[in-house]
């Protein structure tokens, strides 16, 4: 393991920033660009059905999604929705994306307006966290919208 792996272990063991704080910051940044961030269901993370270790990882994952929105969302609606049926927790993050032009760069994911949509380290880390919890993480872009959908089981299947 290299130094970066050790660094990730240290970061993973420290408590994440409160999700409400990260979302409030993202909301303020987006509001400054005329984008309203709507959220529903974030309080489900505090449910007794969500084990503490899973909650900590979910806070990190949703914080990453909110931060990505703050950095990369284009004008339009932005939303993070969390739902649970008691067996699994599902989250959806949706926002508008900028149109990439050759002049703007980034057609290859190397730093253009939607670089994270193509190869973002933050999303790679979020995917790894979701998959380590036995969940599914899907990212898609269609009709000018960027969508991340994740689902994490809250208890083992019988």
PDB file of N, CA and C in Angstrom, residues 22-70:
ATOM      1  N   UNK A  22     -22.460  20.488   4.904  1.00  0.00           N
ATOM      2  CA  UNK A  22     -21.996  20.361   3.516  1.00  0.00           C
ATOM      3  C   UNK A  22     -23.108  20.770   2.542  1.00  0.00           C
ATOM      4  N   UNK A  23     -24.329  20.315   2.815  1.00  0.00           N
ATOM      5  CA  UNK A  23     -25.459  20.649   1.945  1.00  0.00           C
ATOM      6  C   UNK A  23     -25.749  22.152   1.993  1.00  0.00           C
ATOM      7  N   UNK A  24     -25.665  22.755   3.177  1.00  0.00           N
ATOM      8  CA  UNK A  24     -25.896  24.199   3.292  1.00  0.00           C
ATOM      9  C   UNK A  24     -24.866  24.977   2.483  1.00  0.00           C
ATOM     10  N   UNK A  25     -23.605  24.545   2.527  1.00  0.00           N
ATOM     11  CA  UNK A  25     -22.564  25.201   1.733  1.00  0.00           C
ATOM     12  C   UNK A  25     -22.845  25.057   0.239  1.00  0.00           C
ATOM     13  N   UNK A  26     -23.186  23.832  -0.180  1.00  0.00           N
ATOM     14  CA  UNK A  26     -23.481  23.594  -1.594  1.00  0.00           C
ATOM     15  C   UNK A  26     -24.682  24.433  -2.026  1.00  0.00           C
ATOM     16  N   UNK A  27     -25.701  24.496  -1.174  1.00  0.00           N
ATOM     17  CA  UNK A  27     -26.905  25.278  -1.484  1.00  0.00           C
ATOM     18  C   UNK A  27     -26.548  26.753  -1.671  1.00  0.00           C
ATOM     19  N   UNK A  28     -25.676  27.276  -0.815  1.00  0.00           N
ATOM     20  CA  UNK A  28     -25.274  28.690  -0.910  1.00  0.00           C
ATOM     21  C   UNK A  28     -24.483  28.956  -2.191  1.00  0.00           C
ATOM     22  N   UNK A  29     -23.547  28.060  -2.510  1.00  0.00           N
ATOM     23  CA  UNK A  29     -22.745  28.216  -3.730  1.00  0.00           C
ATOM     24  C   UNK A  29     -23.654  28.175  -4.957  1.00  0.00           C
ATOM     25  N   UNK A  30     -24.559  27.199  -4.989  1.00  0.00           N
ATOM     26  CA  UNK A  30     -25.469  27.057  -6.129  1.00  0.00           C
ATOM     27  C   UNK A  30     -26.411  28.252  -6.227  1.00  0.00           C
ATOM     28  N   UNK A  31     -26.909  28.741  -5.096  1.00  0.00           N
ATOM     29  CA  UNK A  31     -27.812  29.908  -5.099  1.00  0.00           C
ATOM     30  C   UNK A  31     -27.111  31.112  -5.716  1.00  0.00           C
ATOM     31  N   UNK A  32     -25.798  31.223  -5.464  1.00  0.00           N
ATOM     32  CA  UNK A  32     -25.024  32.315  -6.047  1.00  0.00           C
ATOM     33  C   UNK A  32     -24.982  32.253  -7.568  1.00  0.00           C
ATOM     34  N   UNK A  33     -25.250  31.078  -8.138  1.00  0.00           N
ATOM     35  CA  UNK A  33     -25.298  30.913  -9.589  1.00  0.00           C
ATOM     36  C   UNK A  33     -26.738  30.777 -10.080  1.00  0.00           C
ATOM     37  N   UNK A  34     -27.695  31.060  -9.195  1.00  0.00           N
ATOM     38  CA  UNK A  34     -29.098  31.015  -9.599  1.00  0.00           C
ATOM     39  C   UNK A  34     -29.682  29.612  -9.665  1.00  0.00           C
ATOM     40  N   UNK A  35     -29.071  28.666  -8.938  1.00  0.00           N
ATOM     41  CA  UNK A  35     -29.538  27.278  -8.933  1.00  0.00           C
ATOM     42  C   UNK A  35     -30.066  26.954  -7.542  1.00  0.00           C
ATOM     43  N   UNK A  36     -31.310  26.490  -7.468  1.00  0.00           N
ATOM     44  CA  UNK A  36     -31.892  26.110  -6.174  1.00  0.00           C
ATOM     45  C   UNK A  36     -31.676  24.618  -5.947  1.00  0.00           C
ATOM     46  N   UNK A  37     -30.998  24.272  -4.854  1.00  0.00           N
ATOM     47  CA  UNK A  37     -30.796  22.871  -4.491  1.00  0.00           C
ATOM     48  C   UNK A  37     -31.935  22.445  -3.579  1.00  0.00           C
ATOM     49  N   UNK A  38     -32.694  21.462  -4.037  1.00  0.00           N
ATOM     50  CA  UNK A  38     -33.793  20.920  -3.239  1.00  0.00           C
ATOM     51  C   UNK A  38     -33.342  19.585  -2.658  1.00  0.00           C
ATOM     52  N   UNK A  39     -33.698  19.330  -1.412  1.00  0.00           N
ATOM     53  CA  UNK A  39     -33.366  18.052  -0.791  1.00  0.00           C
ATOM     54  C   UNK A  39     -34.601  17.482  -0.108  1.00  0.00           C
ATOM     55  N   UNK A  40     -34.721  16.172  -0.162  1.00  0.00           N
ATOM     56  CA  UNK A  40     -35.794  15.455   0.534  1.00  0.00           C
ATOM     57  C   UNK A  40     -35.208  14.206   1.154  1.00  0.00           C
ATOM     58  N   UNK A  41     -35.649  13.892   2.360  1.00  0.00           N
ATOM     59  CA  UNK A  41     -35.342  12.611   2.972  1.00  0.00           C
ATOM     60  C   UNK A  41     -33.987  12.486   3.635  1.00  0.00           C
ATOM     61  N   UNK A  42     -33.204  13.566   3.726  1.00  0.00           N
ATOM     62  CA  UNK A  42     -31.871  13.437   4.334  1.00  0.00           C
ATOM     63  C   UNK A  42     -31.963  12.985   5.789  1.00  0.00           C
ATOM     64  N   UNK A  43     -33.088  13.291   6.441  1.00  0.00           N
ATOM     65  CA  UNK A  43     -33.263  12.879   7.842  1.00  0.00           C
ATOM     66  C   UNK A  43     -33.333  11.358   7.995  1.00  0.00           C
ATOM     67  N   UNK A  44     -33.561  10.633   6.884  1.00  0.00           N
ATOM     68  CA  UNK A  44     -33.607   9.171   6.960  1.00  0.00           C
ATOM     69  C   UNK A  44     -32.264   8.585   7.385  1.00  0.00           C
ATOM     70  N   UNK A  45     -31.171   9.329   7.169  1.00  0.00           N
ATOM     71  CA  UNK A  45     -29.867   8.837   7.592  1.00  0.00           C
ATOM     72  C   UNK A  45     -29.804   8.679   9.110  1.00  0.00           C
ATOM     73  N   UNK A  46     -30.653   9.424   9.829  1.00  0.00           N
ATOM     74  CA  UNK A  46     -30.662   9.346  11.293  1.00  0.00           C
ATOM     75  C   UNK A  46     -31.608   8.264  11.809  1.00  0.00           C
ATOM     76  N   UNK A  47     -32.228   7.525  10.914  1.00  0.00           N
ATOM     77  CA  UNK A  47     -33.158   6.475  11.297  1.00  0.00           C
ATOM     78  C   UNK A  47     -32.446   5.351  12.036  1.00  0.00           C
ATOM     79  N   UNK A  48     -33.135   4.747  12.972  1.00  0.00           N
ATOM     80  CA  UNK A  48     -32.571   3.599  13.703  1.00  0.00           C
ATOM     81  C   UNK A  48     -32.248   2.444  12.760  1.00  0.00           C
ATOM     82  N   UNK A  49     -32.878   2.422  11.586  1.00  0.00           N
ATOM     83  CA  UNK A  49     -32.655   1.321  10.633  1.00  0.00           C
ATOM     84  C   UNK A  49     -31.298   1.417   9.942  1.00  0.00           C
ATOM     85  N   UNK A  50     -30.647   2.572  10.009  1.00  0.00           N
ATOM     86  CA  UNK A  50     -29.356   2.756   9.347  1.00  0.00           C
ATOM     87  C   UNK A  50     -28.238   2.532  10.368  1.00  0.00           C
ATOM     88  N   UNK A  51     -27.481   1.444  10.234  1.00  0.00           N
ATOM     89  CA  UNK A  51     -26.383   1.182  11.175  1.00  0.00           C
ATOM     90  C   UNK A  51     -25.365   2.326  11.166  1.00  0.00           C
ATOM     91  N   UNK A  52     -24.751   2.631  12.324  1.00  0.00           N
ATOM     92  CA  UNK A  52     -23.825   3.772  12.417  1.00  0.00           C
ATOM     93  C   UNK A  52     -22.710   3.766  11.370  1.00  0.00           C
ATOM     94  N   UNK A  53     -22.098   2.608  11.095  1.00  0.00           N
ATOM     95  CA  UNK A  53     -21.022   2.554  10.099  1.00  0.00           C
ATOM     96  C   UNK A  53     -21.527   2.877   8.706  1.00  0.00           C
ATOM     97  N   UNK A  54     -22.723   2.407   8.387  1.00  0.00           N
ATOM     98  CA  UNK A  54     -23.339   2.708   7.090  1.00  0.00           C
ATOM     99  C   UNK A  54     -23.688   4.191   7.026  1.00  0.00           C
ATOM    100  N   UNK A  55     -24.204   4.726   8.121  1.00  0.00           N
ATOM    101  CA  UNK A  55     -24.562   6.156   8.171  1.00  0.00           C
ATOM    102  C   UNK A  55     -23.337   7.015   7.869  1.00  0.00           C
ATOM    103  N   UNK A  56     -22.202   6.675   8.490  1.00  0.00           N
ATOM    104  CA  UNK A  56     -20.987   7.466   8.283  1.00  0.00           C
ATOM    105  C   UNK A  56     -20.579   7.450   6.809  1.00  0.00           C
ATOM    106  N   UNK A  57     -20.643   6.287   6.174  1.00  0.00           N
ATOM    107  CA  UNK A  57     -20.289   6.202   4.756  1.00  0.00           C
ATOM    108  C   UNK A  57     -21.294   6.955   3.889  1.00  0.00           C
ATOM    109  N   UNK A  58     -22.577   6.865   4.225  1.00  0.00           N
ATOM    110  CA  UNK A  58     -23.600   7.591   3.462  1.00  0.00           C
ATOM    111  C   UNK A  58     -23.398   9.104   3.563  1.00  0.00           C
ATOM    112  N   UNK A  59     -23.020   9.574   4.742  1.00  0.00           N
ATOM    113  CA  UNK A  59     -22.744  11.007   4.900  1.00  0.00           C
ATOM    114  C   UNK A  59     -21.601  11.406   3.970  1.00  0.00           C
ATOM    115  N   UNK A  60     -20.554  10.590   3.911  1.00  0.00           N
ATOM    116  CA  UNK A  60     -19.430  10.900   3.015  1.00  0.00           C
ATOM    117  C   UNK A  60     -19.871  10.908   1.547  1.00  0.00           C
ATOM    118  N   UNK A  61     -20.651   9.909   1.179  1.00  0.00           N
ATOM    119  CA  UNK A  61     -21.098   9.770  -0.218  1.00  0.00           C
ATOM    120  C   UNK A  61     -21.992  10.940  -0.613  1.00  0.00           C
ATOM    121  N   UNK A  62     -22.998  11.235   0.208  1.00  0.00           N
ATOM    122  CA  UNK A  62     -23.922  12.327  -0.134  1.00  0.00           C
ATOM    123  C   UNK A  62     -23.212  13.678  -0.079  1.00  0.00           C
ATOM    124  N   UNK A  63     -22.243  13.821   0.807  1.00  0.00           N
ATOM    125  CA  UNK A  63     -21.453  15.053   0.847  1.00  0.00           C
ATOM    126  C   UNK A  63     -20.680  15.234  -0.451  1.00  0.00           C
ATOM    127  N   UNK A  64     -20.129  14.139  -0.971  1.00  0.00           N
ATOM    128  CA  UNK A  64     -19.396  14.204  -2.236  1.00  0.00           C
ATOM    129  C   UNK A  64     -20.332  14.613  -3.374  1.00  0.00           C
ATOM    130  N   UNK A  65     -21.537  14.060  -3.396  1.00  0.00           N
ATOM    131  CA  UNK A  65     -22.491  14.405  -4.448  1.00  0.00           C
ATOM    132  C   UNK A  65     -22.885  15.877  -4.358  1.00  0.00           C
ATOM    133  N   UNK A  66     -23.111  16.374  -3.142  1.00  0.00           N
ATOM    134  CA  UNK A  66     -23.468  17.787  -2.966  1.00  0.00           C
ATOM    135  C   UNK A  66     -22.307  18.688  -3.387  1.00  0.00           C
ATOM    136  N   UNK A  67     -21.086  18.307  -3.018  1.00  0.00           N
ATOM    137  CA  UNK A  67     -19.917  19.106  -3.398  1.00  0.00           C
ATOM    138  C   UNK A  67     -19.719  19.118  -4.910  1.00  0.00           C
ATOM    139  N   UNK A  68     -19.944  17.965  -5.560  1.00  0.00           N
ATOM    140  CA  UNK A  68     -19.837  17.918  -7.019  1.00  0.00           C
ATOM    141  C   UNK A  68     -20.858  18.840  -7.664  1.00  0.00           C
ATOM    142  N   UNK A  69     -22.071  18.853  -7.127  1.00  0.00           N
ATOM    143  CA  UNK A  69     -23.085  19.766  -7.663  1.00  0.00           C
ATOM    144  C   UNK A  69     -22.624  21.208  -7.537  1.00  0.00           C
ATOM    145  N   UNK A  70     -22.101  21.555  -6.352  1.00  0.00           N
ATOM    146  CA  UNK A  70     -21.665  22.936  -6.126  1.00  0.00           C
ATOM    147  C   UNK A  70     -20.584  23.340  -7.123  1.00  0.00           C
TER     148      UNK A  70
END
